[in-house]
PDB file of C-alpha atoms in Angstrom:
ATOM      1  CA  MET A   1     205.463 165.278  47.301  1.00  0.00           C
ATOM      2  CA  SER A   2     202.709 167.907  47.258  1.00  0.00           C
ATOM      3  CA  ASP A   3     200.392 168.406  50.250  1.00  0.00           C
ATOM      4  CA  ARG A   4     197.402 167.402  48.114  1.00  0.00           C
ATOM      5  CA  LEU A   5     199.036 164.115  47.119  1.00  0.00           C
ATOM      6  CA  GLN A   6     199.999 163.372  50.716  1.00  0.00           C
ATOM      7  CA  ILE A   7     196.401 163.879  51.821  1.00  0.00           C
ATOM      8  CA  LEU A   8     195.102 161.690  48.975  1.00  0.00           C
ATOM      9  CA  LEU A   9     197.465 158.899  50.017  1.00  0.00           C
ATOM     10  CA  GLN A  10     196.218 159.226  53.611  1.00  0.00           C
ATOM     11  CA  HIS A  11     192.723 158.435  52.405  1.00  0.00           C
ATOM     12  CA  LEU A  12     193.789 155.571  50.125  1.00  0.00           C
ATOM     13  CA  LEU A  13     196.319 153.710  52.266  1.00  0.00           C
ATOM     14  CA  PRO A  14     195.148 150.697  54.322  1.00  0.00           C
ATOM     15  CA  LYS A  15     196.034 152.475  57.574  1.00  0.00           C
ATOM     16  CA  GLN A  16     194.729 149.826  59.978  1.00  0.00           C
ATOM     17  CA  ARG A  17     196.713 147.032  58.301  1.00  0.00           C
ATOM     18  CA  LEU A  18     199.841 149.161  58.060  1.00  0.00           C
ATOM     19  CA  THR A  19     199.555 149.995  61.750  1.00  0.00           C
ATOM     20  CA  VAL A  20     199.116 146.361  62.770  1.00  0.00           C
ATOM     21  CA  PHE A  21     202.144 145.379  60.678  1.00  0.00           C
ATOM     22  CA  ALA A  22     204.270 148.221  62.078  1.00  0.00           C
ATOM     23  CA  GLY A  23     203.260 147.263  65.612  1.00  0.00           C
ATOM     24  CA  ARG A  24     204.396 143.686  65.064  1.00  0.00           C
ATOM     25  CA  VAL A  25     207.742 144.770  63.623  1.00  0.00           C
ATOM     26  CA  ALA A  26     208.313 147.325  66.397  1.00  0.00           C
ATOM     27  CA  GLY A  27     207.419 144.833  69.120  1.00  0.00           C
ATOM     28  CA  ALA A  28     209.501 141.935  67.778  1.00  0.00           C
ATOM     29  CA  ARG A  29     212.195 141.005  70.289  1.00  0.00           C
ATOM     30  CA  GLY A  30     215.588 139.624  69.396  1.00  0.00           C
ATOM     31  CA  SER A  31     215.192 140.153  65.656  1.00  0.00           C
ATOM     32  CA  ALA A  32     218.397 140.502  63.671  1.00  0.00           C
ATOM     33  CA  LEU A  33     216.749 143.394  61.823  1.00  0.00           C
ATOM     34  CA  THR A  34     216.171 145.452  64.982  1.00  0.00           C
ATOM     35  CA  PRO A  35     219.663 147.022  65.321  1.00  0.00           C
ATOM     36  CA  ARG A  36     219.722 147.912  61.604  1.00  0.00           C
ATOM     37  CA  LEU A  37     216.248 149.417  61.802  1.00  0.00           C
ATOM     38  CA  ILE A  38     217.221 151.483  64.833  1.00  0.00           C
ATOM     39  CA  ARG A  39     220.460 152.701  63.204  1.00  0.00           C
ATOM     40  CA  TRP A  40     218.534 153.723  60.074  1.00  0.00           C
ATOM     41  CA  PHE A  41     215.941 155.538  62.176  1.00  0.00           C
ATOM     42  CA  VAL A  42     218.551 157.391  64.257  1.00  0.00           C
ATOM     43  CA  LYS A  43     220.330 158.557  61.107  1.00  0.00           C
ATOM     44  CA  ARG A  44     217.148 159.362  59.154  1.00  0.00           C
ATOM     45  CA  TYR A  45     215.595 161.487  61.929  1.00  0.00           C
ATOM     46  CA  CYS A  46     218.798 162.809  63.570  1.00  0.00           C
ATOM     47  CA  VAL A  47     217.932 161.315  66.962  1.00  0.00           C
ATOM     48  CA  ASP A  48     220.226 162.561  69.742  1.00  0.00           C
ATOM     49  CA  MET A  49     221.207 159.363  71.535  1.00  0.00           C
ATOM     50  CA  ALA A  50     223.632 161.252  73.790  1.00  0.00           C
ATOM     51  CA  GLU A  51     220.714 162.312  76.007  1.00  0.00           C
ATOM     52  CA  ALA A  52     219.293 158.780  76.294  1.00  0.00           C
ATOM     53  CA  ALA A  53     219.791 156.873  79.547  1.00  0.00           C
ATOM     54  CA  ASN A  54     221.098 154.047  77.342  1.00  0.00           C
ATOM     55  CA  PRO A  55     222.859 155.381  74.215  1.00  0.00           C
ATOM     56  CA  ASP A  56     223.912 151.907  72.991  1.00  0.00           C
ATOM     57  CA  ILE A  57     221.761 151.237  69.919  1.00  0.00           C
ATOM     58  CA  ALA A  58     222.786 147.580  69.739  1.00  0.00           C
ATOM     59  CA  SER A  59     221.518 146.843  73.251  1.00  0.00           C
ATOM     60  CA  TYR A  60     217.799 147.433  72.586  1.00  0.00           C
ATOM     61  CA  ALA A  61     215.863 144.162  72.298  1.00  0.00           C
ATOM     62  CA  SER A  62     213.067 145.712  70.228  1.00  0.00           C
ATOM     63  CA  PHE A  63     212.336 148.873  68.283  1.00  0.00           C
ATOM     64  CA  ASN A  64     209.662 149.765  70.848  1.00  0.00           C
ATOM     65  CA  ASP A  65     212.254 149.577  73.638  1.00  0.00           C
ATOM     66  CA  PHE A  66     214.368 152.051  71.685  1.00  0.00           C
ATOM     67  CA  PHE A  67     211.468 154.293  70.720  1.00  0.00           C
ATOM     68  CA  THR A  68     210.225 154.666  74.298  1.00  0.00           C
ATOM     69  CA  ARG A  69     213.743 154.971  75.743  1.00  0.00           C
ATOM     70  CA  PRO A  70     214.088 156.984  78.947  1.00  0.00           C
ATOM     71  CA  LEU A  71     216.312 160.054  79.149  1.00  0.00           C
ATOM     72  CA  LYS A  72     219.321 160.540  81.388  1.00  0.00           C
ATOM     73  CA  PRO A  73     218.431 161.838  84.850  1.00  0.00           C
ATOM     74  CA  GLY A  74     218.352 165.637  84.760  1.00  0.00           C
ATOM     75  CA  ALA A  75     218.099 165.839  80.966  1.00  0.00           C
ATOM     76  CA  ARG A  76     214.752 167.688  81.245  1.00  0.00           C
ATOM     77  CA  PRO A  77     214.669 169.880  84.368  1.00  0.00           C
ATOM     78  CA  ILE A  78     211.186 170.930  85.464  1.00  0.00           C
ATOM     79  CA  ALA A  79     210.724 174.707  85.403  1.00  0.00           C
ATOM     80  CA  PRO A  80     209.243 176.506  88.424  1.00  0.00           C
ATOM     81  CA  ALA A  81     205.810 177.147  86.882  1.00  0.00           C
ATOM     82  CA  ASP A  82     202.186 176.182  87.481  1.00  0.00           C
ATOM     83  CA  PHE A  83     202.131 174.257  84.173  1.00  0.00           C
ATOM     84  CA  VAL A  84     205.029 172.758  82.211  1.00  0.00           C
ATOM     85  CA  SER A  85     205.231 171.145  78.800  1.00  0.00           C
ATOM     86  CA  PRO A  86     204.401 167.436  79.165  1.00  0.00           C
ATOM     87  CA  VAL A  87     206.419 166.408  76.089  1.00  0.00           C
ATOM     88  CA  ASP A  88     209.189 167.140  73.648  1.00  0.00           C
ATOM     89  CA  GLY A  89     207.539 168.209  70.408  1.00  0.00           C
ATOM     90  CA  ALA A  90     206.099 171.202  68.602  1.00  0.00           C
ATOM     91  CA  ILE A  91     202.997 173.310  69.115  1.00  0.00           C
ATOM     92  CA  SER A  92     200.281 172.618  66.549  1.00  0.00           C
ATOM     93  CA  GLN A  93     197.788 175.124  67.971  1.00  0.00           C
ATOM     94  CA  LEU A  94     196.880 176.623  71.316  1.00  0.00           C
ATOM     95  CA  GLY A  95     194.581 179.245  72.753  1.00  0.00           C
ATOM     96  CA  ALA A  96     190.993 179.771  73.844  1.00  0.00           C
ATOM     97  CA  ILE A  97     188.194 177.266  73.380  1.00  0.00           C
ATOM     98  CA  ASP A  98     185.576 179.255  71.469  1.00  0.00           C
ATOM     99  CA  ASP A  99     182.477 178.089  73.349  1.00  0.00           C
ATOM    100  CA  HIS A 100     183.165 174.422  72.560  1.00  0.00           C
ATOM    101  CA  HIS A 101     185.415 174.546  69.483  1.00  0.00           C
ATOM    102  CA  ILE A 102     189.151 173.883  69.230  1.00  0.00           C
ATOM    103  CA  VAL A 103     191.326 175.052  66.336  1.00  0.00           C
ATOM    104  CA  GLN A 104     193.053 172.184  64.526  1.00  0.00           C
ATOM    105  CA  ALA A 105     194.631 174.253  61.753  1.00  0.00           C
ATOM    106  CA  LYS A 106     193.663 177.188  59.580  1.00  0.00           C
ATOM    107  CA  GLY A 107     190.155 176.476  58.287  1.00  0.00           C
ATOM    108  CA  HIS A 108     189.616 173.425  60.519  1.00  0.00           C
ATOM    109  CA  ARG A 109     187.970 173.216  63.937  1.00  0.00           C
ATOM    110  CA  PHE A 110     186.441 170.424  66.002  1.00  0.00           C
ATOM    111  CA  THR A 111     184.394 170.321  69.189  1.00  0.00           C
ATOM    112  CA  THR A 112     185.486 169.315  72.663  1.00  0.00           C
ATOM    113  CA  THR A 113     182.538 166.901  72.783  1.00  0.00           C
ATOM    114  CA  GLU A 114     183.812 165.120  69.664  1.00  0.00           C
ATOM    115  CA  LEU A 115     187.339 165.046  71.100  1.00  0.00           C
ATOM    116  CA  VAL A 116     186.352 163.328  74.362  1.00  0.00           C
ATOM    117  CA  GLY A 117     184.234 160.708  72.620  1.00  0.00           C
ATOM    118  CA  GLY A 118     180.779 162.277  72.785  1.00  0.00           C
ATOM    119  CA  ASP A 119     180.589 163.003  76.523  1.00  0.00           C
ATOM    120  CA  ALA A 120     178.831 166.400  76.406  1.00  0.00           C
ATOM    121  CA  ALA A 121     178.780 166.764  80.203  1.00  0.00           C
ATOM    122  CA  LEU A 122     182.550 166.320  80.440  1.00  0.00           C
ATOM    123  CA  ALA A 123     183.162 168.696  77.527  1.00  0.00           C
ATOM    124  CA  ALA A 124     180.837 171.383  78.948  1.00  0.00           C
ATOM    125  CA  GLY A 125     183.218 171.975  81.854  1.00  0.00           C
ATOM    126  CA  PHE A 126     185.831 173.278  79.431  1.00  0.00           C
ATOM    127  CA  ALA A 127     183.622 175.715  77.486  1.00  0.00           C
ATOM    128  CA  HIS A 128     185.491 179.025  77.058  1.00  0.00           C
ATOM    129  CA  GLY A 129     188.554 177.429  78.615  1.00  0.00           C
ATOM    130  CA  SER A 130     191.968 176.826  77.003  1.00  0.00           C
ATOM    131  CA  PHE A 131     193.560 174.127  74.857  1.00  0.00           C
ATOM    132  CA  ALA A 132     196.976 173.139  73.554  1.00  0.00           C
ATOM    133  CA  ASN A 133     197.776 170.626  70.779  1.00  0.00           C
ATOM    134  CA  LEU A 134     201.362 169.337  70.854  1.00  0.00           C
ATOM    135  CA  TYR A 135     202.765 167.200  68.024  1.00  0.00           C
ATOM    136  CA  LEU A 136     205.517 164.633  68.617  1.00  0.00           C
ATOM    137  CA  SER A 137     207.649 163.985  65.547  1.00  0.00           C
ATOM    138  CA  PRO A 138     209.474 160.671  65.011  1.00  0.00           C
ATOM    139  CA  ARG A 139     212.738 162.071  66.405  1.00  0.00           C
ATOM    140  CA  ASP A 140     211.220 163.230  69.700  1.00  0.00           C
ATOM    141  CA  TYR A 141     211.286 161.624  73.130  1.00  0.00           C
ATOM    142  CA  HIS A 142     207.988 159.714  73.336  1.00  0.00           C
ATOM    143  CA  ARG A 143     207.173 159.455  76.999  1.00  0.00           C
ATOM    144  CA  LEU A 144     204.423 161.742  78.263  1.00  0.00           C
ATOM    145  CA  HIS A 145     204.583 163.546  81.590  1.00  0.00           C
ATOM    146  CA  MET A 146     202.299 165.562  83.834  1.00  0.00           C
ATOM    147  CA  PRO A 147     201.943 169.339  83.241  1.00  0.00           C
ATOM    148  CA  CYS A 148     200.922 169.762  86.889  1.00  0.00           C
ATOM    149  CA  ASP A 149     199.932 167.577  89.827  1.00  0.00           C
ATOM    150  CA  GLY A 150     196.788 165.544  89.169  1.00  0.00           C
ATOM    151  CA  LYS A 151     194.583 162.794  90.562  1.00  0.00           C
ATOM    152  CA  LEU A 152     193.209 160.441  87.917  1.00  0.00           C
ATOM    153  CA  ARG A 153     189.389 160.363  87.675  1.00  0.00           C
ATOM    154  CA  ARG A 154     188.568 158.558  84.421  1.00  0.00           C
ATOM    155  CA  MET A 155     190.080 157.093  81.277  1.00  0.00           C
ATOM    156  CA  ILE A 156     188.104 156.697  78.046  1.00  0.00           C
ATOM    157  CA  TYR A 157     189.243 154.751  74.998  1.00  0.00           C
ATOM    158  CA  VAL A 158     187.695 156.069  71.773  1.00  0.00           C
ATOM    159  CA  PRO A 159     188.204 153.932  68.629  1.00  0.00           C
ATOM    160  CA  GLY A 160     188.706 155.784  65.389  1.00  0.00           C
ATOM    161  CA  ALA A 161     190.695 156.302  62.223  1.00  0.00           C
ATOM    162  CA  LEU A 162     194.484 156.238  62.016  1.00  0.00           C
ATOM    163  CA  PHE A 163     195.416 159.190  59.836  1.00  0.00           C
ATOM    164  CA  SER A 164     198.893 160.631  60.236  1.00  0.00           C
ATOM    165  CA  VAL A 165     198.902 163.652  62.572  1.00  0.00           C
ATOM    166  CA  ASN A 166     201.786 165.544  60.961  1.00  0.00           C
ATOM    167  CA  PRO A 167     201.270 169.242  60.120  1.00  0.00           C
ATOM    168  CA  VAL A 168     200.348 168.544  56.478  1.00  0.00           C
ATOM    169  CA  THR A 169     197.568 166.166  57.497  1.00  0.00           C
ATOM    170  CA  ALA A 170     196.366 168.534  60.235  1.00  0.00           C
ATOM    171  CA  ARG A 171     195.905 171.201  57.562  1.00  0.00           C
ATOM    172  CA  GLY A 172     194.170 168.868  55.113  1.00  0.00           C
ATOM    173  CA  VAL A 173     191.990 166.395  57.046  1.00  0.00           C
ATOM    174  CA  ALA A 174     188.948 167.832  58.812  1.00  0.00           C
ATOM    175  CA  ASN A 175     188.250 166.819  62.448  1.00  0.00           C
ATOM    176  CA  LEU A 176     191.569 164.957  62.527  1.00  0.00           C
ATOM    177  CA  PHE A 177     192.138 164.840  66.300  1.00  0.00           C
ATOM    178  CA  ALA A 178     188.466 164.078  66.986  1.00  0.00           C
ATOM    179  CA  ARG A 179     188.430 161.469  64.216  1.00  0.00           C
ATOM    180  CA  ASN A 180     191.495 159.411  65.069  1.00  0.00           C
ATOM    181  CA  GLU A 181     191.708 156.761  67.762  1.00  0.00           C
ATOM    182  CA  ARG A 182     192.408 158.337  71.154  1.00  0.00           C
ATOM    183  CA  VAL A 183     192.741 157.822  74.902  1.00  0.00           C
ATOM    184  CA  VAL A 184     191.102 160.509  77.061  1.00  0.00           C
ATOM    185  CA  CYS A 185     192.590 160.915  80.554  1.00  0.00           C
ATOM    186  CA  VAL A 186     190.611 163.055  83.021  1.00  0.00           C
ATOM    187  CA  PHE A 187     192.421 164.480  86.056  1.00  0.00           C
ATOM    188  CA  ASP A 188     191.675 166.703  89.032  1.00  0.00           C
ATOM    189  CA  SER A 189     194.404 169.063  90.184  1.00  0.00           C
ATOM    190  CA  PRO A 190     194.282 170.161  93.833  1.00  0.00           C
ATOM    191  CA  GLU A 191     195.356 173.673  92.761  1.00  0.00           C
ATOM    192  CA  HIS A 192     193.926 174.053  89.253  1.00  0.00           C
ATOM    193  CA  GLY A 193     190.794 171.902  89.122  1.00  0.00           C
ATOM    194  CA  PRO A 194     189.860 169.426  86.354  1.00  0.00           C
ATOM    195  CA  PHE A 195     191.965 169.070  83.199  1.00  0.00           C
ATOM    196  CA  VAL A 196     192.100 166.567  80.357  1.00  0.00           C
ATOM    197  CA  MET A 197     194.995 165.003  78.473  1.00  0.00           C
ATOM    198  CA  VAL A 198     194.033 163.286  75.196  1.00  0.00           C
ATOM    199  CA  LEU A 199     196.510 160.895  73.563  1.00  0.00           C
ATOM    200  CA  VAL A 200     195.757 160.833  69.836  1.00  0.00           C
ATOM    201  CA  GLY A 201     196.679 157.766  67.798  1.00  0.00           C
ATOM    202  CA  ALA A 202     197.977 157.849  64.229  1.00  0.00           C
ATOM    203  CA  THR A 203     199.178 155.721  61.314  1.00  0.00           C
ATOM    204  CA  ILE A 204     201.703 153.104  62.520  1.00  0.00           C
ATOM    205  CA  VAL A 205     201.279 154.126  66.161  1.00  0.00           C
ATOM    206  CA  GLY A 206     201.358 150.573  67.473  1.00  0.00           C
ATOM    207  CA  SER A 207     199.578 151.469  70.690  1.00  0.00           C
ATOM    208  CA  MET A 208     199.264 153.959  73.511  1.00  0.00           C
ATOM    209  CA  ALA A 209     200.047 153.166  77.140  1.00  0.00           C
ATOM    210  CA  THR A 210     199.570 154.756  80.541  1.00  0.00           C
ATOM    211  CA  VAL A 211     201.585 154.087  83.692  1.00  0.00           C
ATOM    212  CA  TRP A 212     198.498 152.975  85.648  1.00  0.00           C
ATOM    213  CA  HIS A 213     197.015 150.679  82.981  1.00  0.00           C
ATOM    214  CA  GLY A 214     199.729 149.627  80.565  1.00  0.00           C
ATOM    215  CA  VAL A 215     198.859 149.290  76.865  1.00  0.00           C
ATOM    216  CA  VAL A 216     195.317 150.618  76.427  1.00  0.00           C
ATOM    217  CA  ASN A 217     194.631 149.375  72.898  1.00  0.00           C
ATOM    218  CA  PRO A 218     196.483 146.065  72.350  1.00  0.00           C
ATOM    219  CA  LYS A 219     193.722 144.838  70.014  1.00  0.00           C
ATOM    220  CA  ARG A 220     191.595 147.223  67.970  1.00  0.00           C
ATOM    221  CA  THR A 221     188.099 145.758  68.289  1.00  0.00           C
ATOM    222  CA  GLY A 222     186.347 148.992  67.329  1.00  0.00           C
ATOM    223  CA  ALA A 223     184.535 149.143  70.679  1.00  0.00           C
ATOM    224  CA  PRO A 224     184.868 152.112  73.065  1.00  0.00           C
ATOM    225  CA  ALA A 225     185.822 151.457  76.693  1.00  0.00           C
ATOM    226  CA  GLU A 226     185.877 153.426  79.930  1.00  0.00           C
ATOM    227  CA  TRP A 227     187.512 153.059  83.339  1.00  0.00           C
ATOM    228  CA  ASP A 228     186.462 154.902  86.517  1.00  0.00           C
ATOM    229  CA  TYR A 229     189.167 155.542  89.119  1.00  0.00           C
ATOM    230  CA  ALA A 230     187.084 157.505  91.634  1.00  0.00           C
ATOM    231  CA  ASP A 231     187.649 154.829  94.277  1.00  0.00           C
ATOM    232  CA  GLN A 232     191.414 154.689  93.688  1.00  0.00           C
ATOM    233  CA  ASN A 233     194.112 157.084  94.789  1.00  0.00           C
ATOM    234  CA  ILE A 234     196.157 157.393  91.581  1.00  0.00           C
ATOM    235  CA  VAL A 235     198.045 160.666  92.018  1.00  0.00           C
ATOM    236  CA  LEU A 236     200.829 161.837  89.704  1.00  0.00           C
ATOM    237  CA  LYS A 237     203.119 164.769  90.442  1.00  0.00           C
ATOM    238  CA  GLN A 238     204.143 167.492  88.012  1.00  0.00           C
ATOM    239  CA  GLY A 239     206.826 166.156  85.646  1.00  0.00           C
ATOM    240  CA  GLU A 240     206.093 162.510  86.503  1.00  0.00           C
ATOM    241  CA  GLU A 241     205.609 160.091  83.606  1.00  0.00           C
ATOM    242  CA  MET A 242     201.950 159.387  82.786  1.00  0.00           C
ATOM    243  CA  GLY A 243     202.169 157.439  79.532  1.00  0.00           C
ATOM    244  CA  ARG A 244     203.876 156.854  76.225  1.00  0.00           C
ATOM    245  CA  PHE A 245     203.311 156.460  72.500  1.00  0.00           C
ATOM    246  CA  LEU A 246     204.625 153.363  70.741  1.00  0.00           C
ATOM    247  CA  LEU A 247     205.505 155.434  67.665  1.00  0.00           C
ATOM    248  CA  GLY A 248     204.692 159.151  67.428  1.00  0.00           C
ATOM    249  CA  SER A 249     201.544 161.197  67.642  1.00  0.00           C
ATOM    250  CA  THR A 250     199.833 164.213  69.276  1.00  0.00           C
ATOM    251  CA  ILE A 251     198.588 165.151  72.732  1.00  0.00           C
ATOM    252  CA  VAL A 252     195.689 167.582  73.245  1.00  0.00           C
ATOM    253  CA  MET A 253     195.133 169.270  76.625  1.00  0.00           C
ATOM    254  CA  LEU A 254     191.989 170.993  77.892  1.00  0.00           C
ATOM    255  CA  PHE A 255     191.837 173.425  80.820  1.00  0.00           C
ATOM    256  CA  LYS A 256     188.877 175.124  82.483  1.00  0.00           C
ATOM    257  CA  PRO A 257     188.299 178.901  82.130  1.00  0.00           C
ATOM    258  CA  GLY A 258     190.625 181.056  84.216  1.00  0.00           C
ATOM    259  CA  THR A 259     193.090 178.213  84.777  1.00  0.00           C
ATOM    260  CA  ILE A 260     196.100 178.991  82.566  1.00  0.00           C
ATOM    261  CA  ALA A 261     197.747 181.941  80.887  1.00  0.00           C
ATOM    262  CA  PHE A 262     200.059 180.421  78.297  1.00  0.00           C
ATOM    263  CA  ASN A 263     203.747 181.262  78.092  1.00  0.00           C
ATOM    264  CA  PRO A 264     203.873 184.354  75.802  1.00  0.00           C
ATOM    265  CA  ALA A 265     206.694 182.690  73.831  1.00  0.00           C
ATOM    266  CA  TRP A 266     204.445 179.776  72.868  1.00  0.00           C
ATOM    267  CA  ALA A 267     203.056 179.967  69.327  1.00  0.00           C
ATOM    268  CA  PRO A 268     202.077 177.516  66.561  1.00  0.00           C
ATOM    269  CA  GLU A 269     205.014 175.589  65.043  1.00  0.00           C
ATOM    270  CA  ARG A 270     207.337 176.526  67.924  1.00  0.00           C
ATOM    271  CA  PRO A 271     209.335 173.550  69.271  1.00  0.00           C
ATOM    272  CA  VAL A 272     208.921 172.749  72.962  1.00  0.00           C
ATOM    273  CA  ARG A 273     210.799 170.633  75.467  1.00  0.00           C
ATOM    274  CA  LEU A 274     209.522 168.567  78.339  1.00  0.00           C
ATOM    275  CA  GLY A 275     209.588 170.582  81.553  1.00  0.00           C
ATOM    276  CA  GLU A 276     209.737 174.083  80.075  1.00  0.00           C
ATOM    277  CA  VAL A 277     207.199 176.700  81.147  1.00  0.00           C
ATOM    278  CA  MET A 278     203.820 176.158  79.491  1.00  0.00           C
ATOM    279  CA  GLY A 279     201.999 178.746  81.563  1.00  0.00           C
ATOM    280  CA  ASN A 280     200.849 179.974  84.953  1.00  0.00           C
ATOM    281  CA  ARG A 281     197.567 180.780  86.604  1.00  0.00           C
ATOM    282  CA  PRO A 282     196.281 184.201  85.507  1.00  0.00           C
ATOM    283  CA  ASP A 283     196.894 187.049  87.955  1.00  0.00           C
TER     284      ASP A 283
END
């Protein structure tokens, strides 16, 4: 299928209804179809079940249980670095925030203000800073972890569209990551200052969850929401789980100026693994 046709279908498909249906199927427990669906998925996407804490496909009560499966202890060692990759996936784009713009793909940019749901004051702190967009394909491990230590300050739910976030769509749909549904998590690092992790929703992503809140978007009402954690001591260590996608998507990270010098080996389309070196503080 050509890229142009794929993009056309993205605009024509009833994405909200498809996502609701997929969420119901994925969350169904005890269905006779679940083991067959999981076996098909493992074969279709070449999922490596040998690294899963539970490699027995038949034992998962729901597709979501399988999709968010934990890994064996030690499967993803955390590198000795200031910042590590928070996910298994591939780099969509990374680099400098040009004043307040982020590169989505060649010919497409969006603003940090759009990304965080219109909060210009929050976005202004990352002007001329750094960003990284990491895409999780269906075969990847779908739990999200911390790139460095952080204390949670705020969480913002931003309703939006549900376009696919695969590379073809990123090249063809303008403002994709600032247009789709997303969950904006704002942290303070004792060593590196404020940073933001944005979980971007997509077609058939049933929901997004965080370890401190659970499922953030169980019902899509179309209304934004915000939570303030200033009076709570929610602290997560580097490499600790912070959330998960119930079906795959993208995570976008924002860092303040002078915070991170990216791993020189990191480049668009390069695969990454949870725990590998993402970068260090500049000298």
